[in-house]
Short mmCIF file of C-alpha atoms and ligand atoms in Angstrom, two decimals:
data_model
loop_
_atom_site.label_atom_id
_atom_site.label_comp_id
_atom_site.label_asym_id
_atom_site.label_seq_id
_atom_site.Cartn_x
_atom_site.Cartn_y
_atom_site.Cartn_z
CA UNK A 759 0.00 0.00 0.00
CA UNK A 760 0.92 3.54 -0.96
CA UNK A 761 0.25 6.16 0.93
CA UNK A 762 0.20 9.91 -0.70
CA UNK A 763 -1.10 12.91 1.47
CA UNK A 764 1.36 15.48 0.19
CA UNK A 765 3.01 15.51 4.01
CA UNK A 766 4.51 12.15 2.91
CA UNK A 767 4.79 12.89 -0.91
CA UNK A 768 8.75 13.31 -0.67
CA UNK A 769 9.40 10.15 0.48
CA UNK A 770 6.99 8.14 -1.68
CA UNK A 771 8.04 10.05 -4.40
CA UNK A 772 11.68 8.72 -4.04
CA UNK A 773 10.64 5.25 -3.69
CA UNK A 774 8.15 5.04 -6.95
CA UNK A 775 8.67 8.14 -9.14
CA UNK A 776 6.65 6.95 -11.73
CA UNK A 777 3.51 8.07 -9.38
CA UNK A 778 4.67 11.96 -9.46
CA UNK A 779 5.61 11.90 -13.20
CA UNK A 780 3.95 14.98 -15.26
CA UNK A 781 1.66 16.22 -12.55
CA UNK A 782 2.99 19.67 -11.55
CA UNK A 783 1.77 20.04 -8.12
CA UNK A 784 3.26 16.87 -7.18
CA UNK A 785 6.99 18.47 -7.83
CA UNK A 786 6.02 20.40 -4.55
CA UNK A 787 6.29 18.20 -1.63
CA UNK A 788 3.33 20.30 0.17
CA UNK A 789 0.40 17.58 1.36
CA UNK A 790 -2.83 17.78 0.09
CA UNK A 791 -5.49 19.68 2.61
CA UNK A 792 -8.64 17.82 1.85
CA UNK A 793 -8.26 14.37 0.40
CA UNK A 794 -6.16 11.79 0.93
CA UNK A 795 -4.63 9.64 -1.94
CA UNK A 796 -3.35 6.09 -2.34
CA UNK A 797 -3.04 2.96 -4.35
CA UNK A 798 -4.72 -0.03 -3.01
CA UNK A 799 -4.83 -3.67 -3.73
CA UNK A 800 -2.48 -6.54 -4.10
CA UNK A 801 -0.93 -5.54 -7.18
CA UNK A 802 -1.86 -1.51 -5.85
CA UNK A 803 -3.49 -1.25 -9.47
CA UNK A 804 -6.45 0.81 -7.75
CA UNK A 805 -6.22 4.34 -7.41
CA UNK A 806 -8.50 5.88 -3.89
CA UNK A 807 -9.37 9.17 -3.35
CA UNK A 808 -11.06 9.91 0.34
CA UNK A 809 -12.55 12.79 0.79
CA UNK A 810 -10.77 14.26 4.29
CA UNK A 811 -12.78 17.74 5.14
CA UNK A 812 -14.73 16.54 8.56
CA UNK A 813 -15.10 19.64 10.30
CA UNK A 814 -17.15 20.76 6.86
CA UNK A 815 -18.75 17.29 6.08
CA UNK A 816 -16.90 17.32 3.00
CA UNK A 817 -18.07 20.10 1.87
CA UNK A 818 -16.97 20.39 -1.57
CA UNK A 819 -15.18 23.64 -1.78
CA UNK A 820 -12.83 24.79 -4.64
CA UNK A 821 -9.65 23.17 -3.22
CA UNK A 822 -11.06 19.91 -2.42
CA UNK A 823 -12.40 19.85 -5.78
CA UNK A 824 -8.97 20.76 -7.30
CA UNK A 825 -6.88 18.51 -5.67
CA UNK A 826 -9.58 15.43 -6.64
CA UNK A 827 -8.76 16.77 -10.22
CA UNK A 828 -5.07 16.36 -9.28
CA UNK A 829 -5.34 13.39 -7.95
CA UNK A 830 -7.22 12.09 -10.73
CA UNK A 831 -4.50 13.51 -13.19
CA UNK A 832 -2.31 11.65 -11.21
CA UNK A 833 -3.50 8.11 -11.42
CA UNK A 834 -4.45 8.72 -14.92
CA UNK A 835 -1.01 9.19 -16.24
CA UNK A 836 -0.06 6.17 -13.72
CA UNK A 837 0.17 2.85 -16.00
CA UNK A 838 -0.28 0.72 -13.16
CA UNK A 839 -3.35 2.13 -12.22
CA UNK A 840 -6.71 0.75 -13.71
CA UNK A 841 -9.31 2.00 -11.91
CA UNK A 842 -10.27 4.75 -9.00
CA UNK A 843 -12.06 4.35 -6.13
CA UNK A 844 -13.72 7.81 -4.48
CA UNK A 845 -14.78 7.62 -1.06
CA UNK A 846 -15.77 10.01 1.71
CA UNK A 847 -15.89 8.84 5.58
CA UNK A 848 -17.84 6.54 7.54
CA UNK A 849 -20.78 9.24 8.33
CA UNK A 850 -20.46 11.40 5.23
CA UNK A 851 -19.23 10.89 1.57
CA UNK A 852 -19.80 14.74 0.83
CA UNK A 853 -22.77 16.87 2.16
CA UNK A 854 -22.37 19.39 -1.36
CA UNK A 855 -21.23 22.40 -2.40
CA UNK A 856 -19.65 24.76 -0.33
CA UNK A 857 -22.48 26.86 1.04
CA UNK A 858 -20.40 28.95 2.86
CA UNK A 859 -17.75 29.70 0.09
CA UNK A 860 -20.66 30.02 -2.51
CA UNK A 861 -23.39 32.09 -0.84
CA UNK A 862 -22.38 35.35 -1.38
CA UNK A 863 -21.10 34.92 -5.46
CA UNK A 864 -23.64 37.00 -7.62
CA UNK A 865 -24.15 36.06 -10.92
CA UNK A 866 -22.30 37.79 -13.52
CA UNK A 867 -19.49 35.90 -11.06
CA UNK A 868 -20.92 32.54 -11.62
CA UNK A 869 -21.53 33.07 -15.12
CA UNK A 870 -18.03 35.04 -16.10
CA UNK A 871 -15.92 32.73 -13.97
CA UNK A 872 -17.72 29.63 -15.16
CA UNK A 873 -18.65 28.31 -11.53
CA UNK A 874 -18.53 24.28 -10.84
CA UNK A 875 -16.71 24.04 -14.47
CA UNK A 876 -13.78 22.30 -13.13
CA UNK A 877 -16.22 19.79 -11.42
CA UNK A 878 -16.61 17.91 -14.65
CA UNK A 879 -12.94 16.71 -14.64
CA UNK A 880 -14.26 12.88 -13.05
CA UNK A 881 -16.73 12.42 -16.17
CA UNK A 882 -13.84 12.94 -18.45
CA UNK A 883 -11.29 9.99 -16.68
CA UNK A 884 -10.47 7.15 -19.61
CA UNK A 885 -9.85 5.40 -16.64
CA UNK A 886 -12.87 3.77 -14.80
CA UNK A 887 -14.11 5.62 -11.63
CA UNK A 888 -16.06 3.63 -8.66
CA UNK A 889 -18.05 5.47 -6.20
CA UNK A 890 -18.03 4.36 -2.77
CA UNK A 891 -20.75 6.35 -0.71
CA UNK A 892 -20.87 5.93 3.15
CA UNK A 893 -23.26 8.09 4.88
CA UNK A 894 -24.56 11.37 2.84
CA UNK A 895 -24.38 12.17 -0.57
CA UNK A 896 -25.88 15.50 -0.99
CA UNK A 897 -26.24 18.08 -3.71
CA UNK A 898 -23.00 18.17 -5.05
CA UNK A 899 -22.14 15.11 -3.22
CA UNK A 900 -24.99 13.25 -4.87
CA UNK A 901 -23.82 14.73 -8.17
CA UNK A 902 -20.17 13.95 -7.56
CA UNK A 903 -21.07 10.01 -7.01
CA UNK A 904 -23.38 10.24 -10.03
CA UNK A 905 -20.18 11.35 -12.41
CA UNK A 906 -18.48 8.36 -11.48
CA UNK A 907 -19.24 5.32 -13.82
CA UNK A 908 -19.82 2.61 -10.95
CA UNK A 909 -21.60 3.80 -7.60
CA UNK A 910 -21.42 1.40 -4.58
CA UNK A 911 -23.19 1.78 -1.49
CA UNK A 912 -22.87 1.18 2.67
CA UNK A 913 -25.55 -0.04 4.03
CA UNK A 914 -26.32 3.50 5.67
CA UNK A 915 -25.84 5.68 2.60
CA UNK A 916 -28.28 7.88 1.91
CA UNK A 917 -29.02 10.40 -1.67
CA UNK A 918 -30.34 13.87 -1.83
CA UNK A 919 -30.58 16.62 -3.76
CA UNK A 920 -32.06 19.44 -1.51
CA UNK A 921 -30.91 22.59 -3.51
CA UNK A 922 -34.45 23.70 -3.86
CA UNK A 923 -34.29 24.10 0.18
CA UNK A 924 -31.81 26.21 -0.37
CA UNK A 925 -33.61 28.54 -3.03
CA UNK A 926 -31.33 26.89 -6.22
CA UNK A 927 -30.97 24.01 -8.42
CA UNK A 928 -28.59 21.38 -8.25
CA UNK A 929 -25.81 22.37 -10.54
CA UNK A 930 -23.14 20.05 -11.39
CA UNK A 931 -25.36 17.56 -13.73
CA UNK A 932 -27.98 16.75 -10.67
CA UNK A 933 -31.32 17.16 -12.98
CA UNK A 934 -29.68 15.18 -15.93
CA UNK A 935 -27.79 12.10 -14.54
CA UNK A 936 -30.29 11.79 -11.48
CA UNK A 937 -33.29 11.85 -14.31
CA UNK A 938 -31.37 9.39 -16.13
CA UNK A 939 -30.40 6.55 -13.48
CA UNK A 940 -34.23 6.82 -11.53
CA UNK A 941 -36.50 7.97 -14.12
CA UNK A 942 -38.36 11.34 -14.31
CA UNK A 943 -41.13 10.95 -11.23
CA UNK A 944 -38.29 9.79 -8.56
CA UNK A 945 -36.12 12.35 -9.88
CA UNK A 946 -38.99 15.24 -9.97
CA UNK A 947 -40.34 14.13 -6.31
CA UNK A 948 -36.07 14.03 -5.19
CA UNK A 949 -35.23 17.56 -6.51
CA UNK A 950 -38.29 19.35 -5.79
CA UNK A 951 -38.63 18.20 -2.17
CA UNK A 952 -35.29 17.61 -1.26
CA UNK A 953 -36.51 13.54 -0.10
CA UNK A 954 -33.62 11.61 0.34
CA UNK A 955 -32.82 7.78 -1.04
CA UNK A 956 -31.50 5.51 1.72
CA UNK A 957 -29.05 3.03 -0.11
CA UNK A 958 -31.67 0.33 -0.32
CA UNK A 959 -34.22 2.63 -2.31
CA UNK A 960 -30.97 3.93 -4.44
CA UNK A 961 -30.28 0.27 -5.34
CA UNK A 962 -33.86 -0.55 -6.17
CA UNK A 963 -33.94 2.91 -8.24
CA UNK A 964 -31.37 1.92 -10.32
CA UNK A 965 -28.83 4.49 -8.71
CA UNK A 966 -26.35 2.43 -7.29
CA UNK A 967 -25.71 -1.27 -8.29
CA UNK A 968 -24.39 -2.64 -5.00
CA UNK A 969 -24.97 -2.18 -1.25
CA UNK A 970 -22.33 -3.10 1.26
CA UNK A 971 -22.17 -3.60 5.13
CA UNK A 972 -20.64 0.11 5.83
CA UNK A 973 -17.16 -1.54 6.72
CA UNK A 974 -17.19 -3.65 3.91
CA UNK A 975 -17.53 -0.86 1.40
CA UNK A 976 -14.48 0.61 0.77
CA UNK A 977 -12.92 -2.97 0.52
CA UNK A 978 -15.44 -4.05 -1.91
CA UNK A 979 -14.86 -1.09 -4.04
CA UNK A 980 -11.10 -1.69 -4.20
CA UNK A 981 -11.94 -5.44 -5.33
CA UNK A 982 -14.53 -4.36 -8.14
CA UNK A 983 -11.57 -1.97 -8.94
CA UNK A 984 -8.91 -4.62 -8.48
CA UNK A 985 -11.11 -6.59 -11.51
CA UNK A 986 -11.07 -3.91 -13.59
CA UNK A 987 -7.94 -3.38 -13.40
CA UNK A 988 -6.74 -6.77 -14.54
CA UNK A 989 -8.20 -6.48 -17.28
CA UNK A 990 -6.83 -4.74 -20.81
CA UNK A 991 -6.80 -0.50 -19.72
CA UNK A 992 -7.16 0.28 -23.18
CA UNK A 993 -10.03 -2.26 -24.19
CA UNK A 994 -11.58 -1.07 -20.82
CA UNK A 995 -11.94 2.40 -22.14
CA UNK A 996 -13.05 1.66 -25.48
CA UNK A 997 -16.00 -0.05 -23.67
CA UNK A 998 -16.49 3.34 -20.90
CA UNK A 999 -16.54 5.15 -24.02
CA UNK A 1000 -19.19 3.23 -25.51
CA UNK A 1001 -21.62 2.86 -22.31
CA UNK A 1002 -21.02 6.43 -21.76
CA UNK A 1003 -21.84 7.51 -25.56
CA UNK A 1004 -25.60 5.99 -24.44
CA UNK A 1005 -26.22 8.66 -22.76
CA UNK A 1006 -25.32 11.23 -25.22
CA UNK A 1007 -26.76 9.95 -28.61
CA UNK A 1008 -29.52 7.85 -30.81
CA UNK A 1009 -29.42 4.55 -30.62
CA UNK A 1010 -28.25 4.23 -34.13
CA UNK A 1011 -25.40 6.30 -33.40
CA UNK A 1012 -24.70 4.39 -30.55
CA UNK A 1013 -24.68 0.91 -31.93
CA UNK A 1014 -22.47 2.68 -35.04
CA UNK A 1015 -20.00 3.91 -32.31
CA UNK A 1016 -20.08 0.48 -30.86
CA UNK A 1017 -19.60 -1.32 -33.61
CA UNK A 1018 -16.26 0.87 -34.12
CA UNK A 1019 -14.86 0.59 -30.97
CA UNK A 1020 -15.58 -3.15 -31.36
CA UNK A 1021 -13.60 -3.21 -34.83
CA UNK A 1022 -11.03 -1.08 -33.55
CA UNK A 1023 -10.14 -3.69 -30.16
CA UNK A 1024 -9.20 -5.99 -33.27
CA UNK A 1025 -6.47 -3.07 -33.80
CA UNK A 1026 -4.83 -3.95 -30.43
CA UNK A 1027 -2.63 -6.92 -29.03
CA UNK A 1028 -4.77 -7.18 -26.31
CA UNK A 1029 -7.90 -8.52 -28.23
CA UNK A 1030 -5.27 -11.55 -29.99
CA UNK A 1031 -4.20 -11.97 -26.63
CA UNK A 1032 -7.29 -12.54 -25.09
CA UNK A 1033 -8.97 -15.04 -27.64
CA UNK A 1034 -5.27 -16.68 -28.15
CA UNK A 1035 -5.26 -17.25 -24.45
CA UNK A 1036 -9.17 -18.49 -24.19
CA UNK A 1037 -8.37 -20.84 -27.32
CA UNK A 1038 -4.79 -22.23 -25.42
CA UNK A 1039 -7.02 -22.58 -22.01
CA UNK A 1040 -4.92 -19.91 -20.25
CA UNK A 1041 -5.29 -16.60 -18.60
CA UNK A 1042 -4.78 -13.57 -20.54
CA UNK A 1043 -1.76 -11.46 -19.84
CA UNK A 1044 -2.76 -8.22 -20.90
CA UNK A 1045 -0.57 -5.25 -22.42
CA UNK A 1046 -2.48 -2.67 -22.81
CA UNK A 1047 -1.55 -2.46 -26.07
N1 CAA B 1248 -21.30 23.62 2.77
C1 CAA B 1248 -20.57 24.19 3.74
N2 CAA B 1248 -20.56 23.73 5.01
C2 CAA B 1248 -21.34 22.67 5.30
C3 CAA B 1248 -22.11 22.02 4.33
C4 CAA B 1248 -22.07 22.54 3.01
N3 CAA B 1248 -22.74 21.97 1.97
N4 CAA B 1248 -22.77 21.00 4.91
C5 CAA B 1248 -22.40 21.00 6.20
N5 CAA B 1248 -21.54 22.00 6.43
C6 CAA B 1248 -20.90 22.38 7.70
C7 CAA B 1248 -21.89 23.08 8.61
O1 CAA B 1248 -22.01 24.45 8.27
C8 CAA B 1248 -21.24 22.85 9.96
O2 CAA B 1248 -20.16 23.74 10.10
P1 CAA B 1248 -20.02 24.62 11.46
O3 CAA B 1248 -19.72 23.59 12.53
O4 CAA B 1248 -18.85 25.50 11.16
O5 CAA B 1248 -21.31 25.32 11.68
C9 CAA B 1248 -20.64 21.45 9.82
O6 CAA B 1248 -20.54 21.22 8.42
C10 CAA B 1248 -21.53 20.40 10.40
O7 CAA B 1248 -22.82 20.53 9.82
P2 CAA B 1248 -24.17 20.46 10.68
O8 CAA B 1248 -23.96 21.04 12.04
O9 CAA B 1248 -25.26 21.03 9.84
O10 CAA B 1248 -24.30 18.85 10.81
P3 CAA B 1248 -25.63 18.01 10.96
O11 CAA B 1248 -25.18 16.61 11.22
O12 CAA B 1248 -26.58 18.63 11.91
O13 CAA B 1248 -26.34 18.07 9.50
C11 CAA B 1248 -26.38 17.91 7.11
C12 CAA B 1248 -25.72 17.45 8.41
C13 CAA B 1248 -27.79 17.35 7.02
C14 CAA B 1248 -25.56 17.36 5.96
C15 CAA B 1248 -26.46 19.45 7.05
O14 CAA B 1248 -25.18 19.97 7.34
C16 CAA B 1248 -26.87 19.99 5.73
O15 CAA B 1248 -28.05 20.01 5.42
N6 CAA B 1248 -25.90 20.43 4.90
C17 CAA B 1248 -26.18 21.07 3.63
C18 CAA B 1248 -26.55 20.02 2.58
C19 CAA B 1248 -26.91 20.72 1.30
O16 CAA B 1248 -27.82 21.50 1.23
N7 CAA B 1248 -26.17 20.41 0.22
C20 CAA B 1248 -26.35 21.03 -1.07
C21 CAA B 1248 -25.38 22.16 -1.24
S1 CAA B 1248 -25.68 23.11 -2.69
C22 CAA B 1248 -25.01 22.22 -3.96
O17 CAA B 1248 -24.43 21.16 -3.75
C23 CAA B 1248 -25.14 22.83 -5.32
C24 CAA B 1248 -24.70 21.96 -6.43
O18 CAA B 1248 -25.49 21.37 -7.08
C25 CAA B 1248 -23.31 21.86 -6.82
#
């Protein structure tokens, strides 16, 4: 295990450079402030990302958001890595936005300074990202699970978007992706009341597609990520890409971008490799190539 809050990044960084490699912050040995990074599992192949603001329930403010982008950078450029894992505590993955950062902006600032733009760097990972909510995901929190491409749940997880209590809208994809995983009446009845989802109801909604004993959850993240991760990390994205394109086009188009994707994995050595090795009664040993 690998262990990365900047306070230790020095001496980690002597003892696997390739984890600091093209990610400028990193050449500072300064520790992160709100999240904690590592690389977990036996072959540490899984990237995690805990979300480490208690005093503010993880609120997500504009640093912790940055340094989840670095982080992100960070085990994106890592070859080893094959998946990421973002978690929060045992009580709280993130309880939204930061209210108190946020409540005095005006909106020529918002709109002129493109507020919550930086959010959107999770959707755009190659790499597949795992959610793993303990406790509440709210607002932004909700939002920041729903960008992920796998969400995973503890037992006493619980979803909200309760903006409108506030007076706003959720705004970092809330109305779209929520609308999309539960349907329009669950949705509608979630962001115009502010009625939370307790993990159960989430799972049944379509939301999340496991639910874990809360101690169990991180753990069973990592091993959904460790199984990702042994597989090809280039045939794995061609396939993220193509899920992901569901959301954004026509069926037609969709099964056309398939069907390309599909062509191109016989492009790689991977896809040889992996029918060579079925045919021989072996495991595949990916290359990513
Ligand atoms: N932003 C900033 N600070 C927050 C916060 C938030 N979203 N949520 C909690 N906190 C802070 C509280 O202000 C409090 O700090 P102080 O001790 O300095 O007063 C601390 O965290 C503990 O919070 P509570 O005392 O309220 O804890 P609780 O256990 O009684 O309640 C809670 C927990 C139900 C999560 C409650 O804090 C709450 O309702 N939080 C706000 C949730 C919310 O509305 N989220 C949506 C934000 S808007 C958004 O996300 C927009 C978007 O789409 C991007």
């Amino acid at each position: 295990m690998v262990l990365f809050c900047r306070s230790a990044a020095f001496a980690v960084r002597q003892a696997a450079s390739f984890i600091f490699t093209g990610t400028r912050r990193y050449s500072t040995n300064a520790p992160f402030k709100f999240i904690l990074a590592s690389k977990k599992g036996d072959k540490e192949n899984v990237g995690l990302i805990q979300l480490n603001r208690p005093k503010a329930l993880n609120a997500l403010c504009d640093l912790l958001m940055r340094e989840v982008n670095e982080a992100l950078d960070h085990f994106e450029e890592d070859s080893q890595v094959g998946a990421v894992v973002i978690t929060g505590s045992e009580k709280v993955f993130a309880a939204g936005a930061d209210i108190k950062e946020m409540h005095n902006w005006t909106f020529p600032a918002c709109y002129t300074g493109n507020f919550l733009a930086h959010w959107n760097r999770v959707c755009s990972a190659k790499k597949p990202v795992i959610a793993a909510v303990n406790g509440l995901a709210l607002g932004g929190g909700c939002e920041m699970a729903m960008m992920c491409d796998i969400i995973y749940a503890g037992e006493k997880a619980q979803f909200g978007q309760p903006e409108i209590l506030l007076g706003t809208i959720p705004g970092a994809g809330g109305t779209q992706r929520l609308t999309r995983a539960v349907g329009k009446s669950l949705a509608m009845e979630m962001v115009l009341t502010g009625k939370r989802l307790t993990a159960q109801e989430a799972k049944q909604a379509g939301l999340v597609s496991g639910v874990f004993p809360v101690q169990q959850l991180v753990p069973e993240a990592i091993r959904c990520g460790e199984r990702i991760a042994s597989n090809s990390k280039i045939i794995t994205a061609m396939a993220k890409e193509a899920i992901n394109a569901a959301f954004e086009l026509p069926l037609a188009e969709g099964n056309r971008l398939e069907k390309k994707l599909f062509y191109a994995t016989f492009a790689t050595e991977d896809r040889k490799e992996g029918m060579t090795a079925f045919l021989e009664k072996r495991k595949a040993s990916f290359k990513d190539k």
